[in-house]
Amino acid sequence: MRKNVLAAAMLISGAAYAQQRPNVIIIYTDDHGTLDANCYGATDLYTPNIDSLAAHGVSFSRFYGAPVSSASRACLLTGQYAKRAGVTGNAGWTGIPVGKETMADRMRANGYQTACIGKWHLGSWNEYRPTQRGFDYFWGFLGGCVDSYSHYYYWWGPNVHDLYRNNTEIWQPGKFFTEGMVEEARNYIANRDKTRPFLLYWAVNIPHYPLQPKQKWIDYYAKLPNPRRMYAAFLSTFDEYLGEFRTFLHAQGLDQNTIIIFQADNGHSTEVRGMGGGGWCGDYRGGKFSLFEGGIRVPCIVSWPGHLPEGEWRDQTAMCIDWLPTLAELCQFSIDDMEIDGHSIVPLINDKNAPTPHDVLHFDFTDQEWAVMQGDWKLLNNAIDVKPNDKNETIEGLFLSNIALNPSEQTDYQKQYPEKVKELQALREAFVSSLPAKKE
């Protein structure tokens, strides 16, 4: 009898502990411009639900992702810089190296239920898929983009259908992909094991091309010229579904015990396939594919009502590699044995006067394009200056910018500050030396 009472007490205690630990929802938008939300200053955009999330959370004005989708997602899930994570460009058949632990792996090992819904883009071969990288459940597409209704990737032939539930290809022709994501997220949450917390990685494919907004939003933005009109309409389409999803969370009583992280992967696209642009980054130079601010500085909000500050802004530097150690602190699990480049930003979130935990940040895009940032100084190598309709230009060699002196990064300060160039080069060399040697 005593053993049964003890076992019951342990179960109750375990359930109570699970309820104490917060659920986590990471919402990752795709090709979303640095300032593209009304709360970020885009006054031509109607984004009431993103704005509401900001009003109930902490927004960042200087938060970084990566220049492209897969690299950003690899950084998020490993807590490592892209080069250490093993993904510096966009993934194809392969992604994060097999054997490298992910956020989902670690959280699942610590009692979390884990789901990925939406866009994966970290490898299509079986061993790279979400269910092999720590996620219990997956619904979405494995590649870089799909048509929202046919779910085909069709930018070059042969056309490839790309919609999966776990590892099984499924067919839902005519189903608007965003609607499908919200339905899947709701069903997953409603049918979860309620004695355990959950991690939901909602990888949204908006406003990535193809731009396929709802007609009501095309009409709403009738006075905006293209490509801004279609981009804005697609973003407001997502915002509407975000509101629907948050209403569901409220109805489920999950408001007070769920951390929501909202972030873009990289800057806005100026590709032909995205009508040549449409996104906005203000005076910041660059966009997707670029290591200038417009390519890597992204909108980001974290909300946990009753636990974190609300309606506040942070100007300190932070990056997507910081979410893994931050969640480890907030969700009470250890990462002491993991090789992490990120730092917990809990002190920064809680205190507007707290310093950034980063002295240096590193960015990579393929093999020859990199940047190292220290404070307001940034040294770029072979930086891409993106132009509408893929008419991009590469600035060969080094380029020294200073975000405080010249936020638009139009001025190269190499000649005025040669010693700063040497300092940043030394930081870059030290970082590269810290990486494991490539296998022959």
PDB file of N, CA and C in Angstrom, residues 371-404:
ATOM      1  N   ALA A 371      30.884  37.534 -42.349  1.00  0.00           N
ATOM      2  CA  ALA A 371      30.942  38.808 -41.638  1.00  0.00           C
ATOM      3  C   ALA A 371      31.218  38.533 -40.175  1.00  0.00           C
ATOM      4  N   VAL A 372      31.956  39.426 -39.552  1.00  0.00           N
ATOM      5  CA  VAL A 372      32.197  39.380 -38.121  1.00  0.00           C
ATOM      6  C   VAL A 372      31.800  40.740 -37.563  1.00  0.00           C
ATOM      7  N   MET A 373      31.011  40.730 -36.485  1.00  0.00           N
ATOM      8  CA  MET A 373      30.497  41.960 -35.904  1.00  0.00           C
ATOM      9  C   MET A 373      30.942  42.074 -34.455  1.00  0.00           C
ATOM     10  N   GLN A 374      31.447  43.231 -34.090  1.00  0.00           N
ATOM     11  CA  GLN A 374      31.799  43.520 -32.707  1.00  0.00           C
ATOM     12  C   GLN A 374      31.261  44.906 -32.381  1.00  0.00           C
ATOM     13  N   GLY A 375      30.273  44.948 -31.500  1.00  0.00           N
ATOM     14  CA  GLY A 375      29.630  46.220 -31.208  1.00  0.00           C
ATOM     15  C   GLY A 375      28.971  46.770 -32.464  1.00  0.00           C
ATOM     16  N   ASP A 376      29.302  47.990 -32.815  1.00  0.00           N
ATOM     17  CA  ASP A 376      28.736  48.609 -34.022  1.00  0.00           C
ATOM     18  C   ASP A 376      29.586  48.372 -35.263  1.00  0.00           C
ATOM     19  N   TRP A 377      30.749  47.747 -35.093  1.00  0.00           N
ATOM     20  CA  TRP A 377      31.640  47.493 -36.225  1.00  0.00           C
ATOM     21  C   TRP A 377      31.310  46.156 -36.868  1.00  0.00           C
ATOM     22  N   LYS A 378      31.350  46.125 -38.188  1.00  0.00           N
ATOM     23  CA  LYS A 378      31.128  44.875 -38.915  1.00  0.00           C
ATOM     24  C   LYS A 378      32.086  44.814 -40.108  1.00  0.00           C
ATOM     25  N   LEU A 379      32.824  43.733 -40.182  1.00  0.00           N
ATOM     26  CA  LEU A 379      33.722  43.484 -41.306  1.00  0.00           C
ATOM     27  C   LEU A 379      33.100  42.405 -42.176  1.00  0.00           C
ATOM     28  N   LEU A 380      32.857  42.734 -43.447  1.00  0.00           N
ATOM     29  CA  LEU A 380      32.239  41.808 -44.384  1.00  0.00           C
ATOM     30  C   LEU A 380      33.244  41.399 -45.451  1.00  0.00           C
ATOM     31  N   ASN A 381      33.128  40.177 -45.912  1.00  0.00           N
ATOM     32  CA  ASN A 381      33.974  39.689 -46.998  1.00  0.00           C
ATOM     33  C   ASN A 381      33.095  39.217 -48.146  1.00  0.00           C
ATOM     34  N   ASN A 382      33.327  39.783 -49.341  1.00  0.00           N
ATOM     35  CA  ASN A 382      32.555  39.441 -50.540  1.00  0.00           C
ATOM     36  C   ASN A 382      31.056  39.613 -50.318  1.00  0.00           C
ATOM     37  N   ALA A 383      30.684  40.731 -49.726  1.00  0.00           N
ATOM     38  CA  ALA A 383      29.284  40.973 -49.406  1.00  0.00           C
ATOM     39  C   ALA A 383      28.455  41.169 -50.670  1.00  0.00           C
ATOM     40  N   ILE A 384      27.243  40.618 -50.660  1.00  0.00           N
ATOM     41  CA  ILE A 384      26.317  40.775 -51.774  1.00  0.00           C
ATOM     42  C   ILE A 384      25.416  41.978 -51.508  1.00  0.00           C
ATOM     43  N   ASP A 385      25.338  42.840 -52.496  1.00  0.00           N
ATOM     44  CA  ASP A 385      24.411  43.967 -52.449  1.00  0.00           C
ATOM     45  C   ASP A 385      23.233  43.591 -53.334  1.00  0.00           C
ATOM     46  N   VAL A 386      22.104  43.257 -52.722  1.00  0.00           N
ATOM     47  CA  VAL A 386      20.975  42.732 -53.497  1.00  0.00           C
ATOM     48  C   VAL A 386      20.241  43.853 -54.219  1.00  0.00           C
ATOM     49  N   LYS A 387      19.729  43.511 -55.378  1.00  0.00           N
ATOM     50  CA  LYS A 387      18.989  44.443 -56.218  1.00  0.00           C
ATOM     51  C   LYS A 387      17.698  43.764 -56.677  1.00  0.00           C
ATOM     52  N   PRO A 388      16.677  44.542 -57.056  1.00  0.00           N
ATOM     53  CA  PRO A 388      15.428  43.939 -57.544  1.00  0.00           C
ATOM     54  C   PRO A 388      15.658  43.010 -58.722  1.00  0.00           C
ATOM     55  N   ASN A 389      14.866  41.946 -58.745  1.00  0.00           N
ATOM     56  CA  ASN A 389      14.873  40.978 -59.850  1.00  0.00           C
ATOM     57  C   ASN A 389      16.225  40.302 -60.034  1.00  0.00           C
ATOM     58  N   ASP A 390      16.868  39.990 -58.919  1.00  0.00           N
ATOM     59  CA  ASP A 390      18.101  39.187 -58.904  1.00  0.00           C
ATOM     60  C   ASP A 390      19.296  39.862 -59.559  1.00  0.00           C
ATOM     61  N   LYS A 391      19.251  41.160 -59.739  1.00  0.00           N
ATOM     62  CA  LYS A 391      20.389  41.862 -60.355  1.00  0.00           C
ATOM     63  C   LYS A 391      21.382  42.268 -59.258  1.00  0.00           C
ATOM     64  N   ASN A 392      21.853  41.253 -58.546  1.00  0.00           N
ATOM     65  CA  ASN A 392      22.714  41.483 -57.393  1.00  0.00           C
ATOM     66  C   ASN A 392      24.149  41.763 -57.805  1.00  0.00           C
ATOM     67  N   GLU A 393      24.865  42.450 -56.913  1.00  0.00           N
ATOM     68  CA  GLU A 393      26.268  42.751 -57.148  1.00  0.00           C
ATOM     69  C   GLU A 393      27.082  42.286 -55.945  1.00  0.00           C
ATOM     70  N   THR A 394      28.268  41.770 -56.188  1.00  0.00           N
ATOM     71  CA  THR A 394      29.161  41.357 -55.108  1.00  0.00           C
ATOM     72  C   THR A 394      30.262  42.384 -54.930  1.00  0.00           C
ATOM     73  N   ILE A 395      30.435  42.836 -53.702  1.00  0.00           N
ATOM     74  CA  ILE A 395      31.527  43.756 -53.379  1.00  0.00           C
ATOM     75  C   ILE A 395      32.722  42.888 -53.004  1.00  0.00           C
ATOM     76  N   GLU A 396      33.639  42.723 -53.929  1.00  0.00           N
ATOM     77  CA  GLU A 396      34.728  41.773 -53.719  1.00  0.00           C
ATOM     78  C   GLU A 396      35.699  42.270 -52.651  1.00  0.00           C
ATOM     79  N   GLY A 397      36.168  41.321 -51.843  1.00  0.00           N
ATOM     80  CA  GLY A 397      37.112  41.648 -50.783  1.00  0.00           C
ATOM     81  C   GLY A 397      36.419  42.148 -49.534  1.00  0.00           C
ATOM     82  N   LEU A 398      37.145  42.898 -48.735  1.00  0.00           N
ATOM     83  CA  LEU A 398      36.651  43.340 -47.430  1.00  0.00           C
ATOM     84  C   LEU A 398      35.887  44.658 -47.524  1.00  0.00           C
ATOM     85  N   PHE A 399      34.969  44.811 -46.586  1.00  0.00           N
ATOM     86  CA  PHE A 399      34.182  46.044 -46.460  1.00  0.00           C
ATOM     87  C   PHE A 399      33.950  46.261 -44.972  1.00  0.00           C
ATOM     88  N   LEU A 400      34.324  47.415 -44.459  1.00  0.00           N
ATOM     89  CA  LEU A 400      34.179  47.724 -43.031  1.00  0.00           C
ATOM     90  C   LEU A 400      33.041  48.731 -42.847  1.00  0.00           C
ATOM     91  N   SER A 401      32.005  48.315 -42.126  1.00  0.00           N
ATOM     92  CA  SER A 401      30.891  49.217 -41.856  1.00  0.00           C
ATOM     93  C   SER A 401      30.785  49.493 -40.361  1.00  0.00           C
ATOM     94  N   ASN A 402      30.048  50.535 -40.030  1.00  0.00           N
ATOM     95  CA  ASN A 402      29.770  50.865 -38.629  1.00  0.00           C
ATOM     96  C   ASN A 402      28.301  51.268 -38.546  1.00  0.00           C
ATOM     97  N   ILE A 403      27.526  50.483 -37.798  1.00  0.00           N
ATOM     98  CA  ILE A 403      26.078  50.659 -37.746  1.00  0.00           C
ATOM     99  C   ILE A 403      25.686  51.971 -37.097  1.00  0.00           C
ATOM    100  N   ALA A 404      26.485  52.454 -36.142  1.00  0.00           N
ATOM    101  CA  ALA A 404      26.167  53.709 -35.463  1.00  0.00           C
ATOM    102  C   ALA A 404      26.532  54.919 -36.334  1.00  0.00           C
TER     103      ALA A 404
END
